[in-house]
Amino acid sequence: MLGAKPATANNWQDCDRNVRRFILSFAPTVRLDYTTVQGRNLLSRCGSSLRRLSPSRQACIYVGMATLTEFSVAEAIAVLTRTPAILDALLRGLANVWVCCNEGENTWSAFDIVGHLIVGERTDWMPRVRIIMENGEARPFDPFDRFAQLKESQEESLEIDQLLDDFAHLRRENLAALQALNLQQEDLTRRGRHPALGVVTLSELLATWAVH
């Protein structure tokens, strides 16, 4: 999570489920050494999710956000560009029985998830990039409502195809705006302030967007 301490055997159990899921989304850079006491303790606390990582991802532990030497704007854009088409191929034209069902209380359907991504495109990623570039740490990010899409879906009658169109349009606009900034390597160390997590760098924000 942005600004979070590295995950260790001592603090992993304090992470909520969403934080753990976020950390595990960095699978290529989440590595675990089972020969150490710390590695075995961490594995026992995080459950089956880490056990499912392939052997090539299980050498040593260094859980954290991308560093300046690891992060590439071009590589992030390559991932962000492809996401709308992938979701479109998976979901367009499907009946509501597939896209609107969830796994029970406090879980999201595919419809909810696409709605969440749309809210992020509108209010989170590029607005926060601009805050960092224009204000640095002087102005904290606006809080992000993780459940805004649930409220909107109750107020509006939308179909999944419309959501997919909206998401693709917003992502194109945001990526064009990001590329127009012509970010340089030194820009990636610029810092902003998350309202809950504290100081974050631009590279951390963009890395989080890429894997979201």
Short mmCIF file of C-alpha atoms in Angstrom, two decimals:
data_model
loop_
_atom_site.label_atom_id
_atom_site.label_comp_id
_atom_site.label_asym_id
_atom_site.label_seq_id
_atom_site.Cartn_x
_atom_site.Cartn_y
_atom_site.Cartn_z
CA MET A 1 0.00 0.00 0.00
CA LEU A 2 1.26 3.51 -0.61
CA GLY A 3 3.53 4.53 2.21
CA ALA A 4 3.13 1.22 4.01
CA LYS A 5 6.00 -0.37 5.92
CA PRO A 6 7.58 -3.44 4.33
CA ALA A 7 5.65 -6.59 5.18
CA THR A 8 7.45 -8.62 7.83
CA ALA A 9 6.62 -11.57 10.02
CA ASN A 10 5.78 -9.08 12.76
CA ASN A 11 3.36 -6.80 10.94
CA TRP A 12 1.82 -8.98 8.22
CA GLN A 13 -0.94 -10.13 10.53
CA ASP A 14 -1.89 -6.48 11.12
CA CYS A 15 -2.64 -5.89 7.42
CA ASP A 16 -6.27 -6.13 6.42
CA ARG A 17 -7.34 -8.39 3.59
CA ASN A 18 -7.21 -5.65 0.94
CA VAL A 19 -3.66 -4.65 1.91
CA ARG A 20 -2.51 -8.28 1.70
CA ARG A 21 -4.17 -8.66 -1.69
CA PHE A 22 -2.48 -5.45 -2.85
CA ILE A 23 0.95 -6.69 -1.73
CA LEU A 24 0.42 -10.02 -3.45
CA SER A 25 -0.41 -8.19 -6.69
CA PHE A 26 3.31 -7.48 -6.87
CA ALA A 27 3.91 -11.21 -7.41
CA PRO A 28 7.03 -10.75 -9.60
CA THR A 29 8.66 -8.79 -6.75
CA VAL A 30 7.23 -10.66 -3.79
CA ARG A 31 9.75 -13.33 -2.89
CA LEU A 32 10.00 -15.54 0.13
CA ASP A 33 12.92 -17.46 1.63
CA TYR A 34 11.41 -20.47 3.36
CA THR A 35 14.78 -21.40 4.89
CA THR A 36 14.58 -18.54 7.40
CA VAL A 37 12.45 -18.35 10.53
CA GLN A 38 11.03 -15.04 9.32
CA GLY A 39 10.06 -16.57 5.97
CA ARG A 40 8.32 -19.54 7.59
CA ASN A 41 6.48 -17.29 10.05
CA LEU A 42 5.35 -14.96 7.26
CA LEU A 43 4.10 -17.89 5.20
CA SER A 44 2.12 -19.29 8.13
CA ARG A 45 0.46 -15.93 8.74
CA CYS A 46 -0.49 -15.01 5.18
CA GLY A 47 -2.07 -18.35 4.38
CA SER A 48 -2.49 -20.06 1.04
CA SER A 49 -2.10 -16.98 -1.18
CA LEU A 50 1.67 -16.88 -0.94
CA ARG A 51 1.88 -20.65 -1.17
CA ARG A 52 0.37 -20.46 -4.64
CA LEU A 53 3.23 -18.30 -5.96
CA SER A 54 5.42 -20.15 -8.46
CA PRO A 55 8.86 -21.37 -7.29
CA SER A 56 10.58 -18.69 -9.37
CA ARG A 57 8.94 -16.09 -7.11
CA GLN A 58 10.07 -17.64 -3.86
CA ALA A 59 13.72 -16.77 -3.44
CA CYS A 60 13.84 -13.99 -0.85
CA ILE A 61 11.46 -11.51 0.74
CA TYR A 62 11.43 -7.88 -0.27
CA VAL A 63 7.87 -6.64 -0.24
CA GLY A 64 7.50 -2.95 -1.09
CA MET A 65 6.66 -0.39 -3.71
CA ALA A 66 8.70 -0.03 -6.87
CA THR A 67 11.94 1.83 -6.40
CA LEU A 68 13.27 4.41 -8.80
CA THR A 69 15.50 1.84 -10.47
CA GLU A 70 12.64 -0.66 -10.85
CA PHE A 71 9.83 1.58 -12.08
CA SER A 72 9.36 2.52 -15.73
CA VAL A 73 6.64 4.92 -16.88
CA ALA A 74 6.66 3.31 -20.33
CA GLU A 75 6.14 -0.16 -18.87
CA ALA A 76 3.33 1.10 -16.64
CA ILE A 77 1.61 2.71 -19.62
CA ALA A 78 1.92 -0.54 -21.57
CA VAL A 79 -0.09 -2.33 -18.87
CA LEU A 80 -2.59 0.48 -18.35
CA THR A 81 -3.26 0.70 -22.09
CA ARG A 82 -4.23 -2.97 -22.32
CA THR A 83 -6.57 -3.21 -19.33
CA PRO A 84 -9.76 -1.88 -21.01
CA ALA A 85 -9.47 -4.30 -23.94
CA ILE A 86 -8.94 -7.24 -21.61
CA LEU A 87 -12.02 -6.39 -19.56
CA ASP A 88 -13.99 -5.80 -22.73
CA ALA A 89 -13.09 -9.25 -24.08
CA LEU A 90 -14.08 -10.87 -20.79
CA LEU A 91 -17.33 -9.05 -20.04
CA ARG A 92 -18.97 -7.36 -23.03
CA GLY A 93 -22.32 -8.81 -23.96
CA LEU A 94 -22.56 -11.15 -20.98
CA ALA A 95 -25.86 -11.55 -19.17
CA ASN A 96 -26.30 -9.97 -15.75
CA VAL A 97 -26.22 -13.40 -14.16
CA TRP A 98 -22.50 -13.42 -14.93
CA VAL A 99 -21.50 -9.81 -14.39
CA CYS A 100 -23.74 -8.80 -11.47
CA CYS A 101 -23.31 -11.74 -9.13
CA ASN A 102 -20.84 -11.65 -6.24
CA GLU A 103 -19.50 -14.13 -3.70
CA GLY A 104 -21.60 -12.95 -0.77
CA GLU A 105 -21.61 -10.14 1.75
CA ASN A 106 -18.83 -7.56 1.39
CA THR A 107 -17.72 -8.90 -2.00
CA TRP A 108 -17.93 -7.25 -5.39
CA SER A 109 -19.28 -8.39 -8.73
CA ALA A 110 -17.52 -7.80 -12.04
CA PHE A 111 -19.95 -4.91 -12.56
CA ASP A 112 -18.88 -3.37 -9.24
CA ILE A 113 -15.20 -3.77 -10.07
CA VAL A 114 -15.47 -2.01 -13.43
CA GLY A 115 -17.42 0.75 -11.67
CA HIS A 116 -14.64 1.02 -9.10
CA LEU A 117 -12.04 1.36 -11.86
CA ILE A 118 -14.11 4.15 -13.43
CA VAL A 119 -14.27 6.07 -10.16
CA GLY A 120 -10.51 5.70 -9.86
CA GLU A 121 -9.98 7.11 -13.33
CA ARG A 122 -12.20 10.07 -12.54
CA THR A 123 -11.08 10.99 -9.05
CA ASP A 124 -7.88 9.20 -8.08
CA TRP A 125 -4.90 8.57 -10.34
CA MET A 126 -4.43 11.60 -12.59
CA PRO A 127 -5.90 14.08 -10.09
CA ARG A 128 -3.29 12.89 -7.59
CA VAL A 129 -0.52 13.03 -10.19
CA ARG A 130 -1.44 16.67 -10.81
CA ILE A 131 -1.48 17.42 -7.09
CA ILE A 132 2.05 16.03 -6.74
CA MET A 133 3.32 17.94 -9.77
CA GLU A 134 1.68 21.23 -8.80
CA ASN A 135 1.68 21.21 -5.00
CA GLY A 136 3.95 18.47 -3.73
CA GLU A 137 3.32 17.63 -0.09
CA ALA A 138 1.72 21.00 0.61
CA ARG A 139 -1.73 19.78 -0.44
CA PRO A 140 -2.84 16.29 0.66
CA PHE A 141 -4.67 14.10 -1.82
CA ASP A 142 -8.44 14.25 -1.71
CA PRO A 143 -9.81 11.15 0.07
CA PHE A 144 -10.89 8.36 -2.27
CA ASP A 145 -14.28 6.72 -1.79
CA ARG A 146 -13.69 3.03 -2.46
CA PHE A 147 -17.42 2.33 -2.45
CA ALA A 148 -18.63 5.19 -4.64
CA GLN A 149 -19.48 2.82 -7.48
CA LEU A 150 -21.94 0.95 -5.26
CA LYS A 151 -23.83 4.16 -4.56
CA GLU A 152 -23.80 5.20 -8.22
CA SER A 153 -25.09 1.84 -9.44
CA GLN A 154 -28.08 2.21 -7.13
CA GLU A 155 -28.87 5.65 -8.49
CA GLU A 156 -28.38 4.93 -12.19
CA SER A 157 -29.56 2.12 -14.43
CA LEU A 158 -26.38 1.14 -16.26
CA GLU A 159 -25.39 -1.91 -18.28
CA ILE A 160 -21.94 -3.48 -18.27
CA ASP A 161 -21.36 -2.49 -21.91
CA GLN A 162 -21.82 1.19 -20.99
CA LEU A 163 -19.41 0.84 -18.10
CA LEU A 164 -16.80 -0.76 -20.35
CA ASP A 165 -17.17 2.12 -22.84
CA ASP A 166 -16.85 4.71 -20.07
CA PHE A 167 -13.78 3.01 -18.59
CA ALA A 168 -12.02 2.76 -21.95
CA HIS A 169 -12.75 6.43 -22.71
CA LEU A 170 -11.51 7.67 -19.33
CA ARG A 171 -8.38 5.50 -19.45
CA ARG A 172 -7.48 6.84 -22.91
CA GLU A 173 -7.93 10.41 -21.71
CA ASN A 174 -5.86 9.85 -18.59
CA LEU A 175 -3.01 8.12 -20.40
CA ALA A 176 -2.90 10.93 -22.96
CA ALA A 177 -2.70 13.42 -20.08
CA LEU A 178 0.04 11.38 -18.39
CA GLN A 179 2.13 11.19 -21.56
CA ALA A 180 1.64 14.92 -22.14
CA LEU A 181 3.43 15.57 -18.84
CA ASN A 182 6.61 14.14 -20.40
CA LEU A 183 7.79 12.92 -16.99
CA GLN A 184 11.52 12.73 -16.45
CA GLN A 185 13.35 10.37 -14.12
CA GLU A 186 13.78 13.08 -11.50
CA ASP A 187 10.01 13.70 -11.48
CA LEU A 188 9.43 10.18 -10.16
CA THR A 189 10.92 11.16 -6.81
CA ARG A 190 8.46 14.03 -6.33
CA ARG A 191 6.42 13.52 -3.18
CA GLY A 192 2.79 13.94 -2.27
CA ARG A 193 0.79 13.25 0.85
CA HIS A 194 -1.85 10.54 1.08
CA PRO A 195 -4.58 11.48 3.60
CA ALA A 196 -4.25 8.16 5.43
CA LEU A 197 -0.87 6.71 4.47
CA GLY A 198 1.39 9.73 4.57
CA VAL A 199 4.16 10.63 2.15
CA VAL A 200 4.26 8.86 -1.22
CA THR A 201 6.35 9.40 -4.33
CA LEU A 202 5.07 9.84 -7.85
CA SER A 203 6.62 6.50 -8.85
CA GLU A 204 4.70 4.78 -6.02
CA LEU A 205 1.43 6.34 -7.14
CA LEU A 206 1.96 5.32 -10.77
CA ALA A 207 3.04 1.80 -9.78
CA THR A 208 -0.14 1.42 -7.74
CA TRP A 209 -2.23 2.56 -10.69
CA ALA A 210 -0.52 0.06 -12.98
CA VAL A 211 -1.23 -2.93 -10.75
CA HIS A 212 -4.67 -1.84 -9.52
#
